[in-house]
Coordinates of C-alpha atoms in Angstrom, one line a residue:
I435 CA -175.4 -47.5 78.5
A436 CA -173.0 -48.5 80.9
L437 CA -172.6 -45.2 82.5
F438 CA -176.8 -45.1 82.6
F439 CA -176.8 -48.8 83.9
S440 CA -174.1 -47.8 87.0
L441 CA -176.1 -44.8 87.8
A442 CA -179.5 -46.8 88.4
F443 CA -177.3 -49.6 90.0
M444 CA -176.2 -47.2 92.5
V445 CA -179.4 -45.2 93.3
S446 CA -181.1 -49.0 93.8
V447 CA -177.9 -50.2 95.9
Y448 CA -178.3 -47.2 97.9
I449 CA -182.1 -47.0 98.4
I450 CA -182.3 -50.6 99.8
G451 CA -178.9 -50.5 101.5
I452 CA -179.7 -47.0 103.5
S453 CA -183.2 -48.0 104.6
V454 CA -182.2 -51.5 105.8
G455 CA -178.9 -50.4 107.3
C456 CA -180.7 -47.4 109.0
A457 CA -183.3 -49.8 110.6
M458 CA -180.5 -52.0 111.9
G459 CA -178.7 -49.2 113.5
Y460 CA -181.5 -47.2 115.0
F461 CA -183.7 -50.4 116.4
G462 CA -180.5 -52.7 117.4
G463 CA -181.4 -55.5 119.3
A464 CA -183.0 -58.7 117.9
F465 CA -183.8 -57.0 115.1
D466 CA -180.2 -55.8 114.3
L467 CA -179.2 -59.6 114.7
T468 CA -181.7 -61.5 112.9
F469 CA -180.9 -59.1 109.9
Q470 CA -177.1 -59.5 110.1
R471 CA -177.6 -63.3 110.2
L472 CA -179.5 -63.1 107.3
I473 CA -177.4 -60.5 105.5
E474 CA -174.3 -63.1 106.3
I475 CA -176.1 -65.8 104.5
W476 CA -177.1 -63.8 101.5
S477 CA -173.5 -62.6 101.0
N478 CA -172.4 -66.0 100.7
I479 CA -174.6 -66.9 97.5
P480 CA -172.1 -66.9 94.5
F481 CA -173.0 -63.8 92.3
L482 CA -171.7 -64.7 89.0
Y483 CA -173.4 -68.3 89.3
M484 CA -176.8 -66.4 90.1
V485 CA -176.3 -64.5 86.9
I486 CA -175.4 -67.1 84.6
I487 CA -178.3 -69.5 86.0
V488 CA -180.6 -66.5 85.6
F489 CA -179.8 -65.7 82.2
S490 CA -180.1 -69.3 81.1
V491 CA -183.5 -69.2 81.9
I492 CA -184.7 -66.1 80.4
P493 CA -186.3 -66.4 76.8
S494 CA -184.5 -64.8 74.1
S495 CA -187.9 -63.4 72.9
F496 CA -187.6 -60.7 75.6
S497 CA -187.1 -57.3 74.7
I498 CA -183.7 -56.0 75.0
P499 CA -184.9 -53.6 77.7
T500 CA -186.5 -56.3 79.5
R501 CA -183.3 -58.3 79.8
I502 CA -181.1 -55.4 80.9
A503 CA -183.9 -54.9 84.0
F504 CA -183.3 -58.4 84.7
L505 CA -179.2 -58.1 84.7
L506 CA -180.2 -54.8 87.0
I507 CA -182.4 -56.5 89.4
V508 CA -180.1 -59.6 89.7
M509 CA -177.0 -57.2 90.7
V510 CA -178.8 -54.8 93.0
L511 CA -180.1 -58.1 94.6
F512 CA -176.7 -59.4 95.6
S513 CA -175.0 -56.0 96.0
W514 CA -176.6 -54.2 98.3
T515 CA -175.5 -55.6 101.6
S516 CA -172.2 -53.9 102.0
M517 CA -173.9 -50.6 102.4
T518 CA -175.8 -51.9 105.3
Y519 CA -172.7 -52.0 107.4
Y520 CA -171.8 -48.5 106.7
M521 CA -175.4 -47.0 107.3
R522 CA -175.6 -49.6 110.6
T523 CA -172.7 -48.0 112.2
E524 CA -173.2 -44.3 111.4
T525 CA -177.0 -44.8 112.6
Y526 CA -175.6 -46.4 115.9
K527 CA -173.1 -43.5 116.4
E528 CA -175.7 -40.5 115.7
K529 CA -178.8 -42.2 117.4
S530 CA -177.0 -41.8 121.1
R531 CA -176.4 -38.0 120.2
D532 CA -178.4 -34.8 121.6
Y533 CA -180.7 -33.9 118.9
V534 CA -182.2 -37.7 118.1
A535 CA -183.3 -37.5 122.2
A536 CA -184.8 -34.1 121.3
A537 CA -186.6 -35.3 118.1
K538 CA -188.2 -38.5 120.2
I539 CA -189.5 -36.0 123.1
I540 CA -191.3 -33.9 120.8
G541 CA -192.9 -36.9 119.3
A542 CA -191.3 -37.3 116.0
S543 CA -191.9 -41.0 114.3
N544 CA -188.9 -43.5 113.9
S545 CA -189.0 -43.0 110.3
R546 CA -188.8 -39.1 110.6
I547 CA -185.9 -39.6 113.1
M548 CA -184.0 -42.1 110.6
F549 CA -184.3 -40.2 107.3
I550 CA -185.2 -36.4 108.4
H551 CA -182.7 -36.2 111.1
I552 CA -180.4 -38.8 111.0
L553 CA -179.5 -39.7 107.2
P554 CA -178.6 -35.9 106.5
N555 CA -175.8 -36.4 109.2
V556 CA -174.3 -39.2 107.6
L557 CA -174.2 -38.0 104.1
S558 CA -170.1 -37.7 103.9
P559 CA -169.2 -41.3 104.3
L560 CA -172.6 -41.9 102.0
V561 CA -170.7 -39.5 98.9
T562 CA -167.6 -41.0 99.6
F563 CA -168.6 -44.3 98.6
M564 CA -170.9 -43.2 95.3
P565 CA -167.8 -43.1 92.8
F566 CA -166.7 -46.8 94.0
T567 CA -170.0 -48.0 93.6
I568 CA -170.2 -46.7 89.9
V569 CA -166.7 -48.1 89.1
A570 CA -167.6 -51.4 90.4
A571 CA -170.6 -51.7 88.4
I572 CA -169.4 -50.4 85.4
S573 CA -166.4 -52.8 85.7
A574 CA -168.9 -55.9 86.5
I575 CA -171.2 -55.1 83.6
T576 CA -167.9 -54.7 81.1
A577 CA -166.7 -58.4 83.0
L578 CA -170.1 -59.8 82.2
D579 CA -170.3 -58.7 78.6
F580 CA -167.0 -60.0 77.8
L581 CA -168.0 -63.3 79.3
G582 CA -171.7 -63.3 77.5
F583 CA -173.9 -62.7 80.4
G584 CA -174.3 -59.2 80.3
L585 CA -176.0 -56.7 78.2
P586 CA -177.8 -59.0 75.3
P587 CA -176.7 -58.6 72.0
P588 CA -176.6 -56.4 69.8
T589 CA -176.4 -53.9 72.4
P590 CA -173.2 -51.9 72.4
S591 CA -170.9 -52.1 75.4
L592 CA -167.4 -51.8 76.2
G593 CA -167.4 -55.5 77.0
E594 CA -168.7 -56.6 73.8
L595 CA -165.9 -54.4 72.1
L596 CA -163.3 -56.1 73.9
K597 CA -164.6 -59.3 73.2
Q598 CA -165.0 -59.0 69.5
G599 CA -161.3 -57.1 69.9
T600 CA -159.6 -60.2 71.4
A601 CA -161.4 -62.2 68.6
N602 CA -159.2 -60.3 66.0
L603 CA -156.5 -59.1 68.2
R604 CA -153.8 -59.6 65.6
T605 CA -155.6 -58.3 62.6
A606 CA -157.3 -55.5 64.5
P607 CA -155.4 -54.5 67.7
W608 CA -156.9 -51.3 67.8
I609 CA -160.5 -52.6 68.6
V610 CA -159.1 -53.9 71.9
T611 CA -157.0 -50.8 72.7
S612 CA -159.5 -48.2 71.8
A613 CA -162.2 -50.3 74.1
F614 CA -159.6 -50.8 76.8
G615 CA -158.4 -47.0 77.0
T616 CA -162.1 -45.6 76.9
L617 CA -162.7 -48.0 80.0
V618 CA -159.8 -46.5 81.8
I619 CA -160.7 -42.8 81.1
I620 CA -164.4 -43.5 82.0
L621 CA -163.4 -45.2 85.4
T622 CA -160.6 -42.5 85.8
L623 CA -163.1 -39.4 85.3
V624 CA -165.6 -41.1 87.8
T625 CA -163.5 -41.4 90.6
F626 CA -162.3 -37.8 90.2
I627 CA -165.7 -36.5 90.0
G628 CA -166.7 -38.5 93.1
E629 CA -163.6 -37.1 94.7
A630 CA -165.0 -33.4 93.8
V631 CA -168.0 -34.3 95.2
R632 CA -167.0 -35.7 98.3
E633 CA -165.1 -32.9 99.2
S634 CA -168.3 -30.6 98.9
F635 CA -170.0 -32.6 101.4
D636 CA -166.7 -32.7 103.4
P637 CA -168.2 -31.0 106.8
K638 CA -164.5 -30.4 108.2
K639 CA -163.6 -28.3 105.6
F640 CA -166.8 -26.4 105.1
T641 CA -168.1 -26.2 108.5
T642 CA -167.0 -23.7 111.4
Y643 CA -167.6 -24.7 114.5
R644 CA -167.9 -22.2 117.5

């Protein structure tokens, strides 16, 4: 459940962050400055307090999938901002290249230039952050479950196992040990897989410049 949740979180964060970041870097000017100020204000809203407030007003009669969807939406709303800065920087750098000027001359639309021409050329840094985004999502959902503000019970989760294990630490220490070991193994494997995917997209390793 944590893996599927983190994958949905990563996809949602990337869709919002890439779209907003590309637009900021491509259009620049007042549009860029306005969104920078809005993102700075939005980033200062405390994430944990918002999760606590939202989950305190959600009726317990809601189904488990609905409550999980609410949690995903809240986490995405307060996590997409960091991706915009990387996309904004990369788009600023790429929009000054000759292929963008050539696309403008032949009449390509702004959306086509951003998502068909520029985006494929900035995949390497995006892929680099994928494993870290998944790791952050798994860590966050586990911490929220441990505090009682994550996945609704009786949904099985690592955070719930850690919570039960700490309550029975002296009588059943293997609960904490197994849950913590599983969490470490999952995060390590995600990092290794992400590193392998990053290397497969590395243009310096697989491209020959002539």
